[in-house]
mmCIF file of C-alpha atoms in Angstrom:
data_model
loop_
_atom_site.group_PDB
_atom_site.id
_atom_site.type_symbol
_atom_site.label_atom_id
_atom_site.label_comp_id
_atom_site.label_asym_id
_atom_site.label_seq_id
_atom_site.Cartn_x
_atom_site.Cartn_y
_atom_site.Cartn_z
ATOM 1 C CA UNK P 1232 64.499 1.815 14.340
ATOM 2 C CA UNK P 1233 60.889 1.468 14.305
ATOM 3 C CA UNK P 1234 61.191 -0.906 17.329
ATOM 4 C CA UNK P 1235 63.209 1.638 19.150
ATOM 5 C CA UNK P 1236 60.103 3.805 18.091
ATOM 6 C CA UNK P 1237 57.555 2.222 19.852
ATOM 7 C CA UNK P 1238 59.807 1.215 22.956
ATOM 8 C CA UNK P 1239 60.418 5.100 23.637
ATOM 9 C CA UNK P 1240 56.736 5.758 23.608
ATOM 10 C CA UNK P 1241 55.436 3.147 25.697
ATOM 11 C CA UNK P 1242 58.228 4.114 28.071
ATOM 12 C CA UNK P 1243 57.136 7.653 28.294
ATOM 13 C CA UNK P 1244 53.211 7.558 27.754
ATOM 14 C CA UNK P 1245 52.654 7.989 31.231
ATOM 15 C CA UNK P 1246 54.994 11.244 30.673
ATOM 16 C CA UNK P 1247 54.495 14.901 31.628
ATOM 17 C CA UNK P 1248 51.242 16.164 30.859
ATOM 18 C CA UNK P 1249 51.124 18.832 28.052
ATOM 19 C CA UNK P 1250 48.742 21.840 28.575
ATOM 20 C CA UNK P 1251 48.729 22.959 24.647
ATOM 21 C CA UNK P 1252 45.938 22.857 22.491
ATOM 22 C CA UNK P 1253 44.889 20.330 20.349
ATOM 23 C CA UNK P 1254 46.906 17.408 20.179
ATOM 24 C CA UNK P 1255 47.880 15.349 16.988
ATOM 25 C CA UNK P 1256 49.809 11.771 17.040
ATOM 26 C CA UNK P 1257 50.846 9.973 14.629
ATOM 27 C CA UNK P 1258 51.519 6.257 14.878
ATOM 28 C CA UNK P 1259 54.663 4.718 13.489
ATOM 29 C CA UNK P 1260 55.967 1.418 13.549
ATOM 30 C CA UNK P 1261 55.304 -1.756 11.999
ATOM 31 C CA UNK P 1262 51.537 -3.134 10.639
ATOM 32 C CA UNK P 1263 51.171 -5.518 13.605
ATOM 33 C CA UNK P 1264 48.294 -3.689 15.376
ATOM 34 C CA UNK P 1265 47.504 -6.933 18.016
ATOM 35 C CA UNK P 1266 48.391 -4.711 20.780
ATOM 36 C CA UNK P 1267 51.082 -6.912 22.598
ATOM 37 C CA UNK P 1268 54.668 -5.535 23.417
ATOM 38 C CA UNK P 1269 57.123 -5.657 25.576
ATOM 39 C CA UNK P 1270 55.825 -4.268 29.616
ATOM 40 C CA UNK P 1271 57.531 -1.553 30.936
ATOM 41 C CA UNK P 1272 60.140 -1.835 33.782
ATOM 42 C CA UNK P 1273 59.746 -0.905 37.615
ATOM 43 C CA UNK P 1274 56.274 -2.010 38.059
ATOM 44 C CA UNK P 1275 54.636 0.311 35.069
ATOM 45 C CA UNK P 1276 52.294 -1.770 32.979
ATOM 46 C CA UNK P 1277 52.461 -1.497 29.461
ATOM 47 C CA UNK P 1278 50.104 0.811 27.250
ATOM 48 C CA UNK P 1279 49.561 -2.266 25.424
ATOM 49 C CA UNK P 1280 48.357 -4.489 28.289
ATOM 50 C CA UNK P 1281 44.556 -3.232 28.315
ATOM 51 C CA UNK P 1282 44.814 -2.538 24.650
ATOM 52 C CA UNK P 1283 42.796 -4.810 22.049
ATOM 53 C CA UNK P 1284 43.797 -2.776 18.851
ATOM 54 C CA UNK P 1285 41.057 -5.259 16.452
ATOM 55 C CA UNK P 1286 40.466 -3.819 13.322
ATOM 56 C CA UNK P 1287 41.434 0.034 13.806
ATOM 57 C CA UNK P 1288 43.560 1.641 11.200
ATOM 58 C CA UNK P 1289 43.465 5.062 9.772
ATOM 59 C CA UNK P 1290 42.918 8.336 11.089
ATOM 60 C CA UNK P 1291 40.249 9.218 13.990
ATOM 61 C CA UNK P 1292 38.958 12.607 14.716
ATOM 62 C CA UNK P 1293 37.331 13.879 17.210
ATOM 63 C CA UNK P 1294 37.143 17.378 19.793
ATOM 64 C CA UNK P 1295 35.241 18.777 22.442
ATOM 65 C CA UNK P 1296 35.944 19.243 26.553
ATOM 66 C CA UNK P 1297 39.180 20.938 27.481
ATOM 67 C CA UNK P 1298 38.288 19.771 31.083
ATOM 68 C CA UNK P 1299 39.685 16.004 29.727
ATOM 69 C CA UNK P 1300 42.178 16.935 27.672
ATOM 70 C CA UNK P 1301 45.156 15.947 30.013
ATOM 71 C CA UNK P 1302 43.343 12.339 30.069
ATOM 72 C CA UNK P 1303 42.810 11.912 26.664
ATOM 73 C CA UNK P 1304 46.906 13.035 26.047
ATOM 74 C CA UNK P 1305 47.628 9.720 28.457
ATOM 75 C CA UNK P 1306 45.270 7.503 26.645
ATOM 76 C CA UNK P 1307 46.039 9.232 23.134
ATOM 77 C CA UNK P 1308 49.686 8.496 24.136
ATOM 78 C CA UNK P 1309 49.549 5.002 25.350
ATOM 79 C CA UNK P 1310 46.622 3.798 22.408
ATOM 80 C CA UNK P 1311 49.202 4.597 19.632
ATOM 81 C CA UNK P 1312 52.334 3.372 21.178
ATOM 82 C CA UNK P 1313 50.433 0.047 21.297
ATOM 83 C CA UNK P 1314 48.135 0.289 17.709
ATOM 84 C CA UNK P 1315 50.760 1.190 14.930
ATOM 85 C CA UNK P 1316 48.988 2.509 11.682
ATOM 86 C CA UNK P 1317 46.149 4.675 13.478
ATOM 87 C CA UNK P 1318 46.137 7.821 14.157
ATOM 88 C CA UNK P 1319 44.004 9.440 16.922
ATOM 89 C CA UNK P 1320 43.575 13.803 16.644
ATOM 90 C CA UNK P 1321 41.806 15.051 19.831
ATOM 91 C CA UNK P 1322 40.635 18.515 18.965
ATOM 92 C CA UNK P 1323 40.574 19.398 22.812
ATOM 93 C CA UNK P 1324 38.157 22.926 22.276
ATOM 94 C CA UNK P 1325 34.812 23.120 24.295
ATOM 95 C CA UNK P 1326 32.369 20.602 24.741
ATOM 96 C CA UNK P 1327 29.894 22.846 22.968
ATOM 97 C CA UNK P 1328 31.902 22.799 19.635
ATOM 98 C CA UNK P 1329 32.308 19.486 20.144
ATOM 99 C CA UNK P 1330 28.990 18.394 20.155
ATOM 100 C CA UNK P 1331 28.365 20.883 17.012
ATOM 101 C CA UNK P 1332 31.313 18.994 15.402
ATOM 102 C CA UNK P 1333 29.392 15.613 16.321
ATOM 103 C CA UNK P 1334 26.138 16.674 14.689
ATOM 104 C CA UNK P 1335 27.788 18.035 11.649
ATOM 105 C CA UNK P 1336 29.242 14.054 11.363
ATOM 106 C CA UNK P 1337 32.880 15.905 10.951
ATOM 107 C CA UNK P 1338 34.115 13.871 14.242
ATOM 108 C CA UNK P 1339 34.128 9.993 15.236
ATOM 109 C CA UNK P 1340 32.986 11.139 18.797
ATOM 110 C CA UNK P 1341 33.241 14.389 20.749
ATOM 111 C CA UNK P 1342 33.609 15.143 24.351
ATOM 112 C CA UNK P 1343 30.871 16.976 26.510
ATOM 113 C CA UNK P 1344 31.421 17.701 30.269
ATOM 114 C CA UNK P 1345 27.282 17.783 30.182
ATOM 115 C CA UNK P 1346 25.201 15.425 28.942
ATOM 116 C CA UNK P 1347 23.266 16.357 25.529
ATOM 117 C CA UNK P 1348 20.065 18.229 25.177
ATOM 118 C CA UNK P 1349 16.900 16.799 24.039
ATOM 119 C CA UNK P 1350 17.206 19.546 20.771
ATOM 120 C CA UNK P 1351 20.909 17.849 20.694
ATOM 121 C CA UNK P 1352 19.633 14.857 20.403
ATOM 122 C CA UNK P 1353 17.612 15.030 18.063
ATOM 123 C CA UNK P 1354 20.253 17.253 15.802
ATOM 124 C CA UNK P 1355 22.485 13.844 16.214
ATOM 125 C CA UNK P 1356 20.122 12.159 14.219
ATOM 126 C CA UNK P 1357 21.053 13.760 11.405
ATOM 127 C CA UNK P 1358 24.470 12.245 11.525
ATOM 128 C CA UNK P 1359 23.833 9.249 13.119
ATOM 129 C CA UNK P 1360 21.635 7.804 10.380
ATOM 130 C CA UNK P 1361 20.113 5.044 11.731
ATOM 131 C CA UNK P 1362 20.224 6.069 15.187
ATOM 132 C CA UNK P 1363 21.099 9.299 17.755
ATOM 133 C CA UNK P 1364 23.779 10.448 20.158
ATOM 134 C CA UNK P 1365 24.452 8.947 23.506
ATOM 135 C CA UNK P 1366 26.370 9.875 26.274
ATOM 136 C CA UNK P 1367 29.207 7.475 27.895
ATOM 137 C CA UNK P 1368 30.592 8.626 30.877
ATOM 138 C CA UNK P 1369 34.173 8.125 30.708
ATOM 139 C CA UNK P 1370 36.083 10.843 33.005
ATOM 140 C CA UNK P 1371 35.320 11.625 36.040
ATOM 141 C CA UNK P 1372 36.846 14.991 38.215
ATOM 142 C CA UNK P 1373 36.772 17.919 40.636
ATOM 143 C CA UNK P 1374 36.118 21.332 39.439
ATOM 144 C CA UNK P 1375 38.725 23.065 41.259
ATOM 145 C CA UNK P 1376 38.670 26.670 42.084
ATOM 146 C CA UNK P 1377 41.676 27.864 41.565
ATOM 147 C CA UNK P 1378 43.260 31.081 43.109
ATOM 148 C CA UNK P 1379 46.593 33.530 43.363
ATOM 149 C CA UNK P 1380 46.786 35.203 46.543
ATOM 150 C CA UNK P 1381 49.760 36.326 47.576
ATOM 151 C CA UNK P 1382 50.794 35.423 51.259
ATOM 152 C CA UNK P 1383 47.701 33.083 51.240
ATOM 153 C CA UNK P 1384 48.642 29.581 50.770
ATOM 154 C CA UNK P 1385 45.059 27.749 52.368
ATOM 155 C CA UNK P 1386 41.746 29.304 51.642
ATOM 156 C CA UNK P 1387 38.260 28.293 52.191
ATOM 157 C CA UNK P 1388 34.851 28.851 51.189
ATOM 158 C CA UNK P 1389 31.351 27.811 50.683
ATOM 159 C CA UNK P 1390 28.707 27.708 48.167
ATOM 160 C CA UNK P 1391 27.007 31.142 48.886
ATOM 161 C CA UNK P 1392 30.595 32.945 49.167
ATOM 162 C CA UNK P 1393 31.815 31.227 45.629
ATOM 163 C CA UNK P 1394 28.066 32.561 43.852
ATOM 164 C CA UNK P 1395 28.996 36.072 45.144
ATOM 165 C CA UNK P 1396 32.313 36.145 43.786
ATOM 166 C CA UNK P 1397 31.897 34.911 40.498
ATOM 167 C CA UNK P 1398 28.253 37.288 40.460
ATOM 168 C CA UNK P 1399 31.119 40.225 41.510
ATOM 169 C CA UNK P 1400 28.661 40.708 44.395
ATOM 170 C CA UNK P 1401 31.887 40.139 46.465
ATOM 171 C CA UNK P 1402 34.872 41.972 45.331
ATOM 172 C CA UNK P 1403 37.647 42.037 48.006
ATOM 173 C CA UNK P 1404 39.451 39.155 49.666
ATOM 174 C CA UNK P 1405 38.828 40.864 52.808
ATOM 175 C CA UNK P 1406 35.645 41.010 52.780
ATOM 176 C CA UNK P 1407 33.684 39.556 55.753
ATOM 177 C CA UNK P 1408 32.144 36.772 54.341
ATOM 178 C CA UNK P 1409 35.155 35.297 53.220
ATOM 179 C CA UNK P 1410 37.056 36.360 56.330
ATOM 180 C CA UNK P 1411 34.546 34.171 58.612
ATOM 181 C CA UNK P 1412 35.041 31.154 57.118
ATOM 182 C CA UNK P 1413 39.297 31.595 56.948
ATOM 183 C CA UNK P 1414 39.376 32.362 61.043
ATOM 184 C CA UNK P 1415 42.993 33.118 61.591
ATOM 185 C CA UNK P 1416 43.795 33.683 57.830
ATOM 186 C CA UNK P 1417 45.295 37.483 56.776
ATOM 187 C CA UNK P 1418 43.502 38.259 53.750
ATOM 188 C CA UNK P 1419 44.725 41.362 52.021
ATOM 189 C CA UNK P 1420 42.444 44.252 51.379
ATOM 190 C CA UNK P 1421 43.046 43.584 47.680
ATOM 191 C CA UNK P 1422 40.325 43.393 44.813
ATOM 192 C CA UNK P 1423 39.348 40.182 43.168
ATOM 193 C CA UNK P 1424 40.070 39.139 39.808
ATOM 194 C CA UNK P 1425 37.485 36.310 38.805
ATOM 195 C CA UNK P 1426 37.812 34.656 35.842
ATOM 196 C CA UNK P 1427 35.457 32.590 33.286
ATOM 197 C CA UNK P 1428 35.312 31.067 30.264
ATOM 198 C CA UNK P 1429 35.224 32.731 26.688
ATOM 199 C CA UNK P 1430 33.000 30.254 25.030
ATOM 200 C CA UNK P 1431 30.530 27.804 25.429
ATOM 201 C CA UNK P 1432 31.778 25.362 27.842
ATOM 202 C CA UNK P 1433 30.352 22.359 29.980
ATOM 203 C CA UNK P 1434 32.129 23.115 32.797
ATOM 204 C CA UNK P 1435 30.579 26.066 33.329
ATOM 205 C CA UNK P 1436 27.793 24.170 33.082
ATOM 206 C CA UNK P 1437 28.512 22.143 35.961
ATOM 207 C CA UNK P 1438 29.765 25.548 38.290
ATOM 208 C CA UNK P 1439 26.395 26.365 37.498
ATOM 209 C CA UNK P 1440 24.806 23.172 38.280
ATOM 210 C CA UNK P 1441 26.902 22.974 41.373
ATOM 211 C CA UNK P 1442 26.129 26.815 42.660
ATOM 212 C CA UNK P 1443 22.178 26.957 41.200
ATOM 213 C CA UNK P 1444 21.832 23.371 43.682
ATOM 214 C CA UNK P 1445 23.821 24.132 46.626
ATOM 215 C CA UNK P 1446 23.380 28.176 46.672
ATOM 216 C CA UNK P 1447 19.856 29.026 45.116
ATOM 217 C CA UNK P 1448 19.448 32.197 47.113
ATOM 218 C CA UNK P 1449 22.457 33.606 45.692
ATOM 219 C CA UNK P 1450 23.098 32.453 42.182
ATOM 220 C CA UNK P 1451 20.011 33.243 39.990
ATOM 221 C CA UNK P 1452 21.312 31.618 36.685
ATOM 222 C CA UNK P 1453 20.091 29.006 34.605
ATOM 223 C CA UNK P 1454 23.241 26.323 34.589
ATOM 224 C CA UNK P 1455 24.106 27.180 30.233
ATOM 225 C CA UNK P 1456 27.615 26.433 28.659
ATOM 226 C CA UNK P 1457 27.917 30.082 27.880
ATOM 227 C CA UNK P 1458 28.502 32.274 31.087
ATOM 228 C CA UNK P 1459 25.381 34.135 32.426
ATOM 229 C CA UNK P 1460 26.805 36.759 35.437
ATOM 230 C CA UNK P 1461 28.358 39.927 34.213
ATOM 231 C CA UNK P 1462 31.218 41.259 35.278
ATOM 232 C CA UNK P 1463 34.234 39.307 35.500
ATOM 233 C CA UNK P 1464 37.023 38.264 32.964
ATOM 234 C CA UNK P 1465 37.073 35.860 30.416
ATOM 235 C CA UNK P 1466 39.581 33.350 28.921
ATOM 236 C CA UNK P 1467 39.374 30.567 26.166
ATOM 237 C CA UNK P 1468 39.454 26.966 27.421
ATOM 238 C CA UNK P 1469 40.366 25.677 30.977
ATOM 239 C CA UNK P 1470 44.096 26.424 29.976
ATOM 240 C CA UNK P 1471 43.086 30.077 29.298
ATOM 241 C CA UNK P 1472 41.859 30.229 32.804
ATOM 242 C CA UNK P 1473 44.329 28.740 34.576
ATOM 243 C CA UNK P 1474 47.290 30.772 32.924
ATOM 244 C CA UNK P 1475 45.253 33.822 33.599
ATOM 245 C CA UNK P 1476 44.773 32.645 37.450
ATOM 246 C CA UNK P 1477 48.968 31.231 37.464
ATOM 247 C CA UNK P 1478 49.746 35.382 36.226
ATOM 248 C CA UNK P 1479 47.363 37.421 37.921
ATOM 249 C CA UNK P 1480 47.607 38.193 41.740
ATOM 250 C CA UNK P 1481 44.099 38.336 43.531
ATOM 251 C CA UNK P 1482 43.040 35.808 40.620
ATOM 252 C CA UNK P 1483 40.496 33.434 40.680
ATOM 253 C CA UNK P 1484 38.657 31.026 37.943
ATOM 254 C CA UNK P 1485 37.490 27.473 38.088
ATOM 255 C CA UNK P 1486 39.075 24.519 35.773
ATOM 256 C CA UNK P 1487 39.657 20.647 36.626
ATOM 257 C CA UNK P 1488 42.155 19.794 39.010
ATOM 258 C CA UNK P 1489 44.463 18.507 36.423
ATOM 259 C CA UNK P 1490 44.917 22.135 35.372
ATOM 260 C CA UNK P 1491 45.574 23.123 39.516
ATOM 261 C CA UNK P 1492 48.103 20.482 39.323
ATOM 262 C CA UNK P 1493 50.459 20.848 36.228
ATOM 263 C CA UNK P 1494 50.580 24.256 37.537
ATOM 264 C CA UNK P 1495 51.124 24.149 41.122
ATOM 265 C CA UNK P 1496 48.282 26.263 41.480
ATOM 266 C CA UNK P 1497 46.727 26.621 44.916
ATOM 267 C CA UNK P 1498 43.093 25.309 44.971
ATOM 268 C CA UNK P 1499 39.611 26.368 47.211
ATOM 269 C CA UNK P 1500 38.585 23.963 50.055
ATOM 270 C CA UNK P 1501 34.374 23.973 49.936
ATOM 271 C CA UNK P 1502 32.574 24.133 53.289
ATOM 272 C CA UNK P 1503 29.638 21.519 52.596
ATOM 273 C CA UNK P 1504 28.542 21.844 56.180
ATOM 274 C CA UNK P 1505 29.940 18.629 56.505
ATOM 275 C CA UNK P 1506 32.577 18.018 59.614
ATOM 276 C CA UNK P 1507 35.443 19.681 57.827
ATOM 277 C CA UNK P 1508 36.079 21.397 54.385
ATOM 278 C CA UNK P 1509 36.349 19.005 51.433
ATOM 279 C CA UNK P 1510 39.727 19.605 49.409
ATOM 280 C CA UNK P 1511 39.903 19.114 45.695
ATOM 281 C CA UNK P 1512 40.869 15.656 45.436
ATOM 282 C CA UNK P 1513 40.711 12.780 43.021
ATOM 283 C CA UNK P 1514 39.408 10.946 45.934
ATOM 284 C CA UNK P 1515 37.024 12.863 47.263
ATOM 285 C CA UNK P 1516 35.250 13.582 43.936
ATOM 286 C CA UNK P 1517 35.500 10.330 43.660
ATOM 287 C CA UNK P 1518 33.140 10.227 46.912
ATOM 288 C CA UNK P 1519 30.582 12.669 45.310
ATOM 289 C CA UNK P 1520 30.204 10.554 41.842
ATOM 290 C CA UNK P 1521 29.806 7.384 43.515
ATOM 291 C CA UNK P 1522 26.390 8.649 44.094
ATOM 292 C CA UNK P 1523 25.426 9.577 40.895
ATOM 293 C CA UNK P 1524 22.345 7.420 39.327
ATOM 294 C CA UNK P 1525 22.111 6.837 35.872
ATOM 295 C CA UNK P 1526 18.824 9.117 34.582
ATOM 296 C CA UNK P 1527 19.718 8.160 30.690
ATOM 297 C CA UNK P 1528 17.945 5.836 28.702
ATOM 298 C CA UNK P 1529 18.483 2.766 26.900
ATOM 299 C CA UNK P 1530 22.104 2.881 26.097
ATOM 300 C CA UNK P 1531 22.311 6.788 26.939
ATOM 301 C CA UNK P 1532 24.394 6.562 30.258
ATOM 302 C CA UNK P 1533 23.713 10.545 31.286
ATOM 303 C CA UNK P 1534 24.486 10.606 35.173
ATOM 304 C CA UNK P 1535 22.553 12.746 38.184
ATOM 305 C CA UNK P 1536 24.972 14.142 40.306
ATOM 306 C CA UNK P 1537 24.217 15.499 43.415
ATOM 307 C CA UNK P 1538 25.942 18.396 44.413
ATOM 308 C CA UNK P 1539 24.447 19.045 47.604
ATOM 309 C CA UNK P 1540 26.612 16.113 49.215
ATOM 310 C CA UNK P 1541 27.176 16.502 53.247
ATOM 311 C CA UNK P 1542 29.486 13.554 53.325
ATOM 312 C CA UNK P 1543 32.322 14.082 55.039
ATOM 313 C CA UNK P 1544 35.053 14.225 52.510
ATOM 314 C CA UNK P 1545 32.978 14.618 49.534
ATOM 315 C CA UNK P 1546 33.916 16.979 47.117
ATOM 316 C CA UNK P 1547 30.761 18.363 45.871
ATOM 317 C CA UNK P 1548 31.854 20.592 42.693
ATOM 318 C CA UNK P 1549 32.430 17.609 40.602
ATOM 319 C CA UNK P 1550 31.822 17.349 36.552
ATOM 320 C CA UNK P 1551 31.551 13.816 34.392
ATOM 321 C CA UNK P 1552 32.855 14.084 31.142
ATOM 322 C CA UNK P 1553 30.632 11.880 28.557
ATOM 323 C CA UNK P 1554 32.263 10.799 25.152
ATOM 324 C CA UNK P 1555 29.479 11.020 22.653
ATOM 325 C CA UNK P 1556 28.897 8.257 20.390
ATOM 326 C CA UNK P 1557 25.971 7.329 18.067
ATOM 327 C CA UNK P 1558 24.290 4.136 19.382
ATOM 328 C CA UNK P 1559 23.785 3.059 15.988
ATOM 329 C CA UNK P 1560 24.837 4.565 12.425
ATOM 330 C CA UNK P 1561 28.328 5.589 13.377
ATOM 331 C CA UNK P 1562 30.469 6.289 10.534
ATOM 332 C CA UNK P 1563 31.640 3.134 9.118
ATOM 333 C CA UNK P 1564 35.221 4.024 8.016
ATOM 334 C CA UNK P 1565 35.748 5.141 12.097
ATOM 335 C CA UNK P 1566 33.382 2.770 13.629
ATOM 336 C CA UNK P 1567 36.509 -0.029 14.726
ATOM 337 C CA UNK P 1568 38.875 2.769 15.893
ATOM 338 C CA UNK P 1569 36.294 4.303 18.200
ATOM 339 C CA UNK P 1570 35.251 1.158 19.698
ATOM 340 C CA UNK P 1571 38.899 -0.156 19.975
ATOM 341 C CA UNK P 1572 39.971 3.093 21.185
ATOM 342 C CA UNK P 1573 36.917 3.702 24.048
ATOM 343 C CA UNK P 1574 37.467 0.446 24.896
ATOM 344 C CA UNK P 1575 40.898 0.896 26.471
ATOM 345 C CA UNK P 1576 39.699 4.605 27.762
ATOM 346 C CA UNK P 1577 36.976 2.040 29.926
ATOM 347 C CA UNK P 1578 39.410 -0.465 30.361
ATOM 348 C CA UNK P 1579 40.771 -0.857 34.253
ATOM 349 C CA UNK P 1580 43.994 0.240 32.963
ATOM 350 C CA UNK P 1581 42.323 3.397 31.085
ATOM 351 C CA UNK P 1582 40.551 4.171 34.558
ATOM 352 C CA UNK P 1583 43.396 3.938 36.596
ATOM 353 C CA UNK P 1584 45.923 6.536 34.751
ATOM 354 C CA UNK P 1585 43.179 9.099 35.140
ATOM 355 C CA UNK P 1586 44.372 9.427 38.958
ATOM 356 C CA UNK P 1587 47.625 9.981 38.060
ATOM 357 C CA UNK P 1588 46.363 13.456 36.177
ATOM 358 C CA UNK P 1589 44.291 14.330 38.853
ATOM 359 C CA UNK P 1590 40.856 12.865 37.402
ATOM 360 C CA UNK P 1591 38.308 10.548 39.214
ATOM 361 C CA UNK P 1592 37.493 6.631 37.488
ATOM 362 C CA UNK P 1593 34.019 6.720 37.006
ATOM 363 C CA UNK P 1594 32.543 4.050 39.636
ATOM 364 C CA UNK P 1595 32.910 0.583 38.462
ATOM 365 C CA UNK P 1596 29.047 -0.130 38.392
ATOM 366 C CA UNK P 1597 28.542 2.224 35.545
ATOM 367 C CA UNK P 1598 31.729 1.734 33.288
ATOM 368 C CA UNK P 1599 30.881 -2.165 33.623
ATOM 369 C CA UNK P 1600 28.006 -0.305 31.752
ATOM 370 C CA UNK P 1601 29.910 1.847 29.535
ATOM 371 C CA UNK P 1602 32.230 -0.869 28.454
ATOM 372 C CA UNK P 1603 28.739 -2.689 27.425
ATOM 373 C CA UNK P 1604 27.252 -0.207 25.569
ATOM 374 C CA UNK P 1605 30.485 0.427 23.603
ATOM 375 C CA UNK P 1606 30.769 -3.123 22.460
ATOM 376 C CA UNK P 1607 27.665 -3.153 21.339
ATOM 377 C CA UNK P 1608 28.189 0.190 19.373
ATOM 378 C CA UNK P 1609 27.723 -0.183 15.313
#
């Protein structure tokens, strides 16, 4: 029975995508965590191929960024198919809360699609002991900007046009600006809906990076977790939004492209001024993070994005997801399971499933870095 168990998970861990809230495994088979098993059929390689399970045992928690939630169900899923006897609880909330659960030392790591603050830094210190918070970039991803018009099934639009929507500066899909750059498009005289999130959340963060950068003459805003414009609607997590956008006709909202997908939600292409609009792909986010330099220090691994990107193909509304450790002083009764457990997240294997959900690896320089600085983690 219990090898039936574990055969029916590793055969489904690459399975559909759930878009609840938090998620909570449990592990069941026997005590043999060594990670080997049996590889799946048709070409699929199995969750325990990548996966060195060590010493990990018990239960891990840890919460913080919706906007990698759908990758941390794939890795949650395929982890405890292959390490029987752990037990890994993703709290997928906001990366604000996570980052609060961090410092309060309730969490083995939390996720933060924005790298910590210097004040959040030092707050970490508190928890980590002997050492502080770092951030390991771990997911990579488009921000897509999702929309429900009916009768429109493409749909472009540029930096300055996205800053007057969500600043309600812009509030009907006819309008001109949005007509000039969707030449042959019928865009109904219909009022827009645009959406945001609730709570504190890093990928507003990054919209606000991205339209502060590229659109400075239009969006005024400091780039904060918690939403600055007024106007607009709000909904809790980058489900919220996108069930809100899926509903509501003339809809709009921003979430990652994971959320576009399980949804079959139609999706903005950006004008970057480069030779032709850049569509929200996995691959050409991908094209905008491979330019990212690593600003952090030591074995902080905080990226620089640039979100002004020409390149043809580059998506420029992109957001890195950082799993936030303690360099030194994590909690001991944790410390294997996070390190086992990041490990396969970095792992080529770990990197390449993120694709399937509609995620971007993070470029191989810097997780050759990431896989480093999590070995090295005590």
């Amino acid at each position: 029975m219990k090898l039936q168990r574990k055969n029916r998970l590793r055969a489904t861990a690459l399975g559909a995508l759930a878009v609840s809230g938090a998620l909570v495994l449990t592990a069941c088979g026997s005590d043999d965590n060594s990670g080997s098993g049996t590889p799946q059929a048709d070409g699929q390689s199995s969750a325990a191929s990548s996966i060195d399970c060590g010493k990990a045992k018990g239960q891990l928690r840890a919460s913080g960024s919706s906007a990698q939630k759908n990758a941390m169900d794939l890795w949650v899923k395929n982890y405890m198919a292959a390490c029987s006897g752990v037990e890994i609880n993703y709290n997928s909330s906001s990366s604000g809360e996570g980052i609060v659960a961090f410092n309060q030392g309730t969490v083995g790591f939390a996720g933060s699609d924005s790298a910590l603050k210097p004040e959040e830094v030092a707050e970490s210190k508190k928890a980590c002991k002997t050492g502080q918070g770092i951030n390991l970039p771990m997911v990579g991803g488009p921000v897509a900007i999702g929309y429900n018009l009916e009768g429109v099934d493409k749909l472009t639009l540029d930096a300055p046009t996205l800053a007057k929507i969500f600043d309600t500066k812009i509030k009907k899909w006819n309008d001109p600006a949005i007509a000039k750059l969707n030449d042959g498009v019928e865009l109904p005289d219909k009022a827009i809906q645009a959406f945001h999130r609730s709570e504190d959340s890093g990928t507003t963060q990054n919209l606000g990076k991205y339209l502060g950068a590229a659109a400075p003459k239009e969006w005024k805003y400091e780039a904060e977790k918690k939403w600055p414009a007024p106007g607009g609607q709000a909904a809790s997590g980058s489900s919220g939004i996108a069930a809100q956008v899926k509903q509501v006709d003339g809809a709009i909202g921003y979430f990652e492209l994971s959320y576009a997908k399980s949804q079959s939600i139609s999706t903005v292409a950006i004008d970057t001024g480069g030779s032709a609009p850049a569509e929200a792909t996995s691959e050409n986010a991908s094209k905008a993070i491979a330019a990212a330099k690593i600003k952090g220090t030591g074995k902080d691994l905080a990226l620089e994005l640039d979100y002004t990107t020409k390149a043809d193909g580059a998506y420029p509304l992109v957001l890195v997801t950082y799993e936030v450790v303690c360099d030194t002083g994590n909690k001991a009764e944790t410390l294997d399971t996070v390190k086992s457990f990041l490990s396969y997240a970095a792992s080529d294997d770990g990197q390449k499933i993120l694709t399937e959900a509609g995620y971007a690896p993070i470029p191989a320089e810097i997780n050759a870095k990431v896989r480093e600085t999590v070995n090295g983690l005590s």
